[in-house]
């Protein structure tokens, strides 16, 4: 398995873990659908530069999802989450 493929699979699993920790099923399902859609859309990408860009973008989006999860869970704990 190539290093890029391993990194992509690791990111995919990380996104699924973030989705499981979301306070609402709606948000969790959105993350699962979006990640799966992006993975399928770029499944046959072969350009190394494009792959590096996509992996970097996914890492940034994973960080964003993690911050959203933390914030939404805080709101839920405070009773301020209306979903």
PDB file of C-alpha atoms in Angstrom:
ATOM      1  CA  UNK A   1       0.000   0.000   0.000  1.00  0.00           C
ATOM      2  CA  UNK A   2       1.388   3.408  -0.920  1.00  0.00           C
ATOM      3  CA  UNK A   3       1.995   6.064   1.696  1.00  0.00           C
ATOM      4  CA  UNK A   4      -0.686   8.300   0.167  1.00  0.00           C
ATOM      5  CA  UNK A   5      -3.262   5.512   0.197  1.00  0.00           C
ATOM      6  CA  UNK A   6      -2.468   4.782   3.838  1.00  0.00           C
ATOM      7  CA  UNK A   7      -2.804   8.468   4.724  1.00  0.00           C
ATOM      8  CA  UNK A   8      -6.150   8.709   2.914  1.00  0.00           C
ATOM      9  CA  UNK A   9      -7.504   5.652   4.734  1.00  0.00           C
ATOM     10  CA  UNK A  10      -6.277   7.044   8.046  1.00  0.00           C
ATOM     11  CA  UNK A  11      -8.022  10.353   7.350  1.00  0.00           C
ATOM     12  CA  UNK A  12     -11.207   8.502   6.346  1.00  0.00           C
ATOM     13  CA  UNK A  13     -11.219   6.581   9.636  1.00  0.00           C
ATOM     14  CA  UNK A  14     -10.544   9.800  11.566  1.00  0.00           C
ATOM     15  CA  UNK A  15     -13.528  11.474   9.915  1.00  0.00           C
ATOM     16  CA  UNK A  16     -15.731   8.520  10.853  1.00  0.00           C
ATOM     17  CA  UNK A  17     -14.551   8.776  14.472  1.00  0.00           C
ATOM     18  CA  UNK A  18     -15.378  12.496  14.495  1.00  0.00           C
ATOM     19  CA  UNK A  19     -18.810  11.746  13.053  1.00  0.00           C
ATOM     20  CA  UNK A  20     -19.524   9.218  15.838  1.00  0.00           C
ATOM     21  CA  UNK A  21     -18.779  11.875  18.446  1.00  0.00           C
ATOM     22  CA  UNK A  22     -21.101  14.516  16.979  1.00  0.00           C
ATOM     23  CA  UNK A  23     -23.983  15.457  19.280  1.00  0.00           C
ATOM     24  CA  UNK A  24     -26.651  15.111  16.583  1.00  0.00           C
ATOM     25  CA  UNK A  25     -27.279  12.309  14.132  1.00  0.00           C
ATOM     26  CA  UNK A  26     -28.000  14.885  11.416  1.00  0.00           C
ATOM     27  CA  UNK A  27     -24.480  16.320  11.664  1.00  0.00           C
ATOM     28  CA  UNK A  28     -22.901  12.868  11.943  1.00  0.00           C
ATOM     29  CA  UNK A  29     -24.703  11.692   8.806  1.00  0.00           C
ATOM     30  CA  UNK A  30     -23.707  14.853   6.945  1.00  0.00           C
ATOM     31  CA  UNK A  31     -20.031  14.229   7.698  1.00  0.00           C
ATOM     32  CA  UNK A  32     -20.278  10.553   6.691  1.00  0.00           C
ATOM     33  CA  UNK A  33     -22.007  11.380   3.387  1.00  0.00           C
ATOM     34  CA  UNK A  34     -19.625  14.222   2.546  1.00  0.00           C
ATOM     35  CA  UNK A  35     -16.473  12.220   3.280  1.00  0.00           C
ATOM     36  CA  UNK A  36     -17.716   9.226   1.295  1.00  0.00           C
ATOM     37  CA  UNK A  37     -18.712  11.481  -1.606  1.00  0.00           C
ATOM     38  CA  UNK A  38     -15.307  13.175  -1.707  1.00  0.00           C
ATOM     39  CA  UNK A  39     -13.508   9.839  -1.494  1.00  0.00           C
ATOM     40  CA  UNK A  40     -15.524   8.474  -4.417  1.00  0.00           C
ATOM     41  CA  UNK A  41     -15.115  11.668  -6.459  1.00  0.00           C
ATOM     42  CA  UNK A  42     -11.321  11.493  -6.258  1.00  0.00           C
ATOM     43  CA  UNK A  43     -10.837   7.730  -6.160  1.00  0.00           C
ATOM     44  CA  UNK A  44      -8.931   7.576  -9.456  1.00  0.00           C
ATOM     45  CA  UNK A  45      -6.807  10.706  -9.001  1.00  0.00           C
ATOM     46  CA  UNK A  46      -3.253   9.906 -10.088  1.00  0.00           C
ATOM     47  CA  UNK A  47      -1.516  13.316 -10.180  1.00  0.00           C
ATOM     48  CA  UNK A  48       0.851  13.415  -7.163  1.00  0.00           C
ATOM     49  CA  UNK A  49       0.557  17.194  -6.779  1.00  0.00           C
ATOM     50  CA  UNK A  50      -3.238  17.047  -6.863  1.00  0.00           C
ATOM     51  CA  UNK A  51      -3.219  14.165  -4.373  1.00  0.00           C
ATOM     52  CA  UNK A  52      -0.981  16.138  -2.003  1.00  0.00           C
ATOM     53  CA  UNK A  53      -3.346  19.099  -2.274  1.00  0.00           C
ATOM     54  CA  UNK A  54      -6.402  16.913  -1.584  1.00  0.00           C
ATOM     55  CA  UNK A  55      -4.758  15.250   1.424  1.00  0.00           C
ATOM     56  CA  UNK A  56      -3.827  18.671   2.835  1.00  0.00           C
ATOM     57  CA  UNK A  57      -7.381  19.887   2.283  1.00  0.00           C
ATOM     58  CA  UNK A  58      -8.774  16.811   4.022  1.00  0.00           C
ATOM     59  CA  UNK A  59      -6.474  17.393   7.006  1.00  0.00           C
ATOM     60  CA  UNK A  60      -7.730  20.966   7.272  1.00  0.00           C
ATOM     61  CA  UNK A  61     -11.352  19.818   7.022  1.00  0.00           C
ATOM     62  CA  UNK A  62     -10.756  17.157   9.686  1.00  0.00           C
ATOM     63  CA  UNK A  63      -9.407  19.820  12.024  1.00  0.00           C
ATOM     64  CA  UNK A  64     -12.483  21.922  11.291  1.00  0.00           C
ATOM     65  CA  UNK A  65     -14.795  18.972  12.010  1.00  0.00           C
ATOM     66  CA  UNK A  66     -12.983  18.360  15.300  1.00  0.00           C
ATOM     67  CA  UNK A  67     -13.443  21.984  16.361  1.00  0.00           C
ATOM     68  CA  UNK A  68     -17.119  21.861  15.375  1.00  0.00           C
ATOM     69  CA  UNK A  69     -17.601  18.648  17.366  1.00  0.00           C
ATOM     70  CA  UNK A  70     -16.043  20.180  20.467  1.00  0.00           C
ATOM     71  CA  UNK A  71     -18.126  23.339  20.154  1.00  0.00           C
ATOM     72  CA  UNK A  72     -21.394  21.517  19.489  1.00  0.00           C
ATOM     73  CA  UNK A  73     -20.806  19.117  22.369  1.00  0.00           C
ATOM     74  CA  UNK A  74     -20.179  22.099  24.666  1.00  0.00           C
ATOM     75  CA  UNK A  75     -23.438  23.675  23.518  1.00  0.00           C
ATOM     76  CA  UNK A  76     -25.266  20.403  24.092  1.00  0.00           C
ATOM     77  CA  UNK A  77     -23.832  20.106  27.609  1.00  0.00           C
ATOM     78  CA  UNK A  78     -25.027  23.657  28.351  1.00  0.00           C
ATOM     79  CA  UNK A  79     -28.484  22.892  26.990  1.00  0.00           C
ATOM     80  CA  UNK A  80     -28.068  25.495  24.258  1.00  0.00           C
ATOM     81  CA  UNK A  81     -28.138  23.099  21.286  1.00  0.00           C
ATOM     82  CA  UNK A  82     -31.590  23.213  19.681  1.00  0.00           C
ATOM     83  CA  UNK A  83     -31.306  20.241  17.307  1.00  0.00           C
TER      84      UNK A  83
END
